[in-house]
Amino acid sequence: LDATESFANLVSVPPTTEAALAAGKLRIDPGNPGNSFLLDKLRGPALNEGHRMPLNSLPLSEGVIDVIETWIANGAQP
């Protein structure tokens, strides 16, 4: 993964999942963790929103997810 490409593909980008898109979510919504689909996917997505991430692996610890949530809340800067 290239950091620049990853950032550009995630931050302020609409998801491809229809349910999340219809809910107005973004993959990562800077400053708005509650509207960031990535956090939904890490914590266990709702019905029709795909599978929990990482796929086919153990879930991330809540501590790691909290760090990601704080980064998003602080504006998701590169």
XYZ file of N, CA and C in Angstrom:
234
model
N 0.833 -1.195 0.000
C 0.000 0.000 0.000
C 0.866 1.243 0.000
N 0.507 2.180 -0.788
C 1.166 3.472 -0.826
C 0.359 4.433 0.036
N 1.012 5.109 0.961
C 0.310 5.982 1.908
C -0.506 7.063 1.205
N 0.046 7.664 0.174
C -0.674 8.728 -0.535
C -1.924 8.187 -1.217
N -1.793 7.057 -1.879
C -2.948 6.462 -2.549
C -3.992 6.006 -1.539
N -3.551 5.393 -0.457
C -4.483 4.929 0.571
C -5.278 6.092 1.136
N -4.609 7.179 1.464
C -5.270 8.358 2.013
C -6.296 8.889 1.016
N -5.900 9.017 -0.241
C -6.788 9.556 -1.277
C -7.984 8.646 -1.543
N -7.828 7.348 -1.312
C -8.913 6.405 -1.539
C -9.851 6.263 -0.340
N -9.480 6.831 0.794
C -10.276 6.661 2.010
C -10.893 7.945 2.556
N -10.124 8.997 2.605
C -10.558 10.218 3.298
C -11.466 11.058 2.401
N -12.661 11.349 2.912
C -13.688 12.147 2.234
C -14.208 11.486 0.964
N -14.164 10.157 0.911
C -14.611 9.392 -0.255
C -15.873 8.610 0.121
N -16.901 8.647 -0.718
C -18.108 7.854 -0.443
C -17.799 6.359 -0.519
N -18.484 5.556 0.291
C -18.297 4.108 0.221
C -18.998 3.532 -1.002
N -18.667 2.307 -1.345
C -19.347 1.636 -2.451
C -20.504 0.780 -1.959
N -20.569 0.537 -0.670
C -21.656 -0.249 -0.088
C -22.936 0.583 -0.106
N -23.967 0.059 -0.761
C -25.207 0.820 -0.960
C -25.830 1.301 0.348
N -25.877 0.455 1.373
C -26.504 0.842 2.644
C -25.753 1.997 3.298
N -24.432 1.942 3.291
C -23.629 3.017 3.884
C -23.738 4.295 3.051
N -23.756 4.142 1.751
C -23.911 5.284 0.850
C -25.263 5.952 1.075
N -26.313 5.145 1.182
C -27.658 5.683 1.410
C -27.758 6.387 2.759
N -26.940 5.952 3.724
C -26.932 6.586 5.045
C -26.113 7.873 5.057
N -25.485 8.206 3.922
C -24.708 9.440 3.821
C -23.317 9.345 4.416
N -22.831 8.142 4.641
C -21.510 7.970 5.247
C -20.408 8.222 4.226
N -19.233 8.503 4.735
C -18.005 8.548 3.946
C -17.104 7.447 4.467
N -16.164 7.008 3.651
C -15.232 5.982 4.139
C -14.562 6.490 5.410
N -13.975 7.664 5.353
C -13.471 8.376 6.531
C -13.937 9.810 6.390
N -14.698 10.264 7.369
C -15.234 11.626 7.380
C -14.424 12.430 8.393
N -13.442 13.230 7.927
C -12.564 13.956 8.846
C -13.348 14.781 9.865
N -13.020 14.577 11.129
C -13.679 15.306 12.210
C -15.004 14.695 12.629
N -15.441 13.625 11.964
C -16.748 13.043 12.246
C -16.670 11.509 12.280
N -16.149 10.955 13.380
C -16.024 9.499 13.452
C -17.365 8.773 13.327
N -18.445 9.372 13.792
C -19.755 8.744 13.717
C -20.271 8.571 12.300
N -19.703 9.300 11.365
C -20.115 9.200 9.959
C -19.049 8.505 9.107
N -18.085 7.877 9.786
C -16.973 7.227 9.089
C -17.213 5.726 8.992
N -17.463 5.273 7.775
C -17.791 3.874 7.525
C -16.663 2.938 7.948
N -15.425 3.391 7.888
C -14.305 2.552 8.299
C -14.501 2.057 9.732
N -14.929 2.925 10.622
C -15.137 2.508 12.011
C -16.251 1.481 12.120
N -17.295 1.644 11.333
C -18.370 0.642 11.310
C -17.802 -0.713 10.903
N -16.977 -0.713 9.873
C -16.407 -1.960 9.367
C -15.467 -2.600 10.383
N -14.758 -1.793 11.153
C -13.838 -2.328 12.150
C -14.570 -2.864 13.376
N -15.684 -2.261 13.706
C -16.437 -2.673 14.901
C -17.468 -3.751 14.604
N -17.785 -3.952 13.362
C -18.794 -4.936 12.982
C -19.937 -4.219 12.317
N -19.982 -4.254 10.995
C -20.967 -3.467 10.250
C -22.400 -3.954 10.464
N -23.312 -3.065 10.212
C -24.739 -3.376 10.272
C -25.113 -4.277 9.102
N -26.311 -4.788 9.166
C -26.841 -5.628 8.102
C -26.729 -4.915 6.752
N -26.350 -5.628 5.735
C -26.207 -5.122 4.362
C -25.016 -4.189 4.166
N -24.088 -4.167 5.126
C -22.911 -3.314 4.986
C -21.632 -4.130 4.856
N -21.761 -5.388 4.450
C -20.581 -6.212 4.226
C -20.088 -6.901 5.483
N -18.813 -7.269 5.455
C -18.197 -8.036 6.528
C -17.314 -7.154 7.397
N -17.092 -7.638 8.617
C -16.185 -6.944 9.529
C -14.765 -6.983 8.955
N -14.019 -5.920 9.205
C -12.615 -5.851 8.803
C -11.742 -6.059 10.031
N -10.563 -6.615 9.870
C -10.029 -7.197 8.642
C -10.681 -8.544 8.341
N -10.952 -8.778 7.087
C -11.612 -9.995 6.641
C -10.691 -11.195 6.860
N -11.247 -12.273 7.347
C -10.519 -13.526 7.571
C -9.351 -13.375 8.535
N -9.497 -12.504 9.512
C -8.460 -12.288 10.509
C -9.135 -11.903 11.813
N -8.386 -11.920 12.881
C -8.935 -11.490 14.159
C -9.254 -10.000 14.105
N -10.313 -9.577 14.790
C -10.638 -8.143 14.827
C -9.513 -7.351 15.486
N -9.411 -6.086 15.121
C -8.465 -5.207 15.809
C -8.940 -5.014 17.240
N -7.998 -4.755 18.140
C -8.376 -4.507 19.533
C -9.126 -3.179 19.624
N -9.947 -3.056 20.654
C -10.692 -1.804 20.830
C -9.729 -0.632 21.028
N -8.564 -0.894 21.624
C -7.564 0.157 21.792
C -7.052 0.694 20.472
N -6.795 -0.188 19.520
C -6.334 0.228 18.187
C -7.448 0.983 17.468
N -8.674 0.478 17.588
C -9.807 1.162 16.952
C -10.001 2.546 17.574
N -9.791 2.663 18.873
C -9.890 3.970 19.541
C -8.861 4.960 18.996
N -7.653 4.483 18.698
C -6.613 5.352 18.118
C -7.068 5.853 16.740
N -7.636 4.965 15.932
C -8.140 5.349 14.611
C -9.281 6.353 14.765
N -10.170 6.106 15.709
C -11.295 7.024 15.945
C -10.800 8.405 16.375
N -9.784 8.441 17.222
C -9.217 9.728 17.656
C -8.581 10.453 16.480
N -7.867 9.715 15.619
C -7.262 10.318 14.427
C -8.341 10.933 13.539
N -9.447 10.212 13.341
C -10.541 10.744 12.527
C -11.148 11.977 13.197
N -11.392 11.902 14.507
C -11.984 13.026 15.243
C -11.102 14.268 15.161
N -9.801 14.057 15.074
C -8.855 15.182 14.994
C -8.602 15.656 13.565
N -9.428 15.211 12.624
C -9.350 15.728 11.264
C -8.718 14.806 10.249
N -8.289 13.597 10.670
C -7.739 12.597 9.746
C -6.646 13.181 8.854
N -5.682 13.813 9.477
C -4.572 14.409 8.719
C -3.578 13.336 8.290
N -2.960 13.508 7.113
C -1.959 12.512 6.650
C -0.731 12.473 7.539
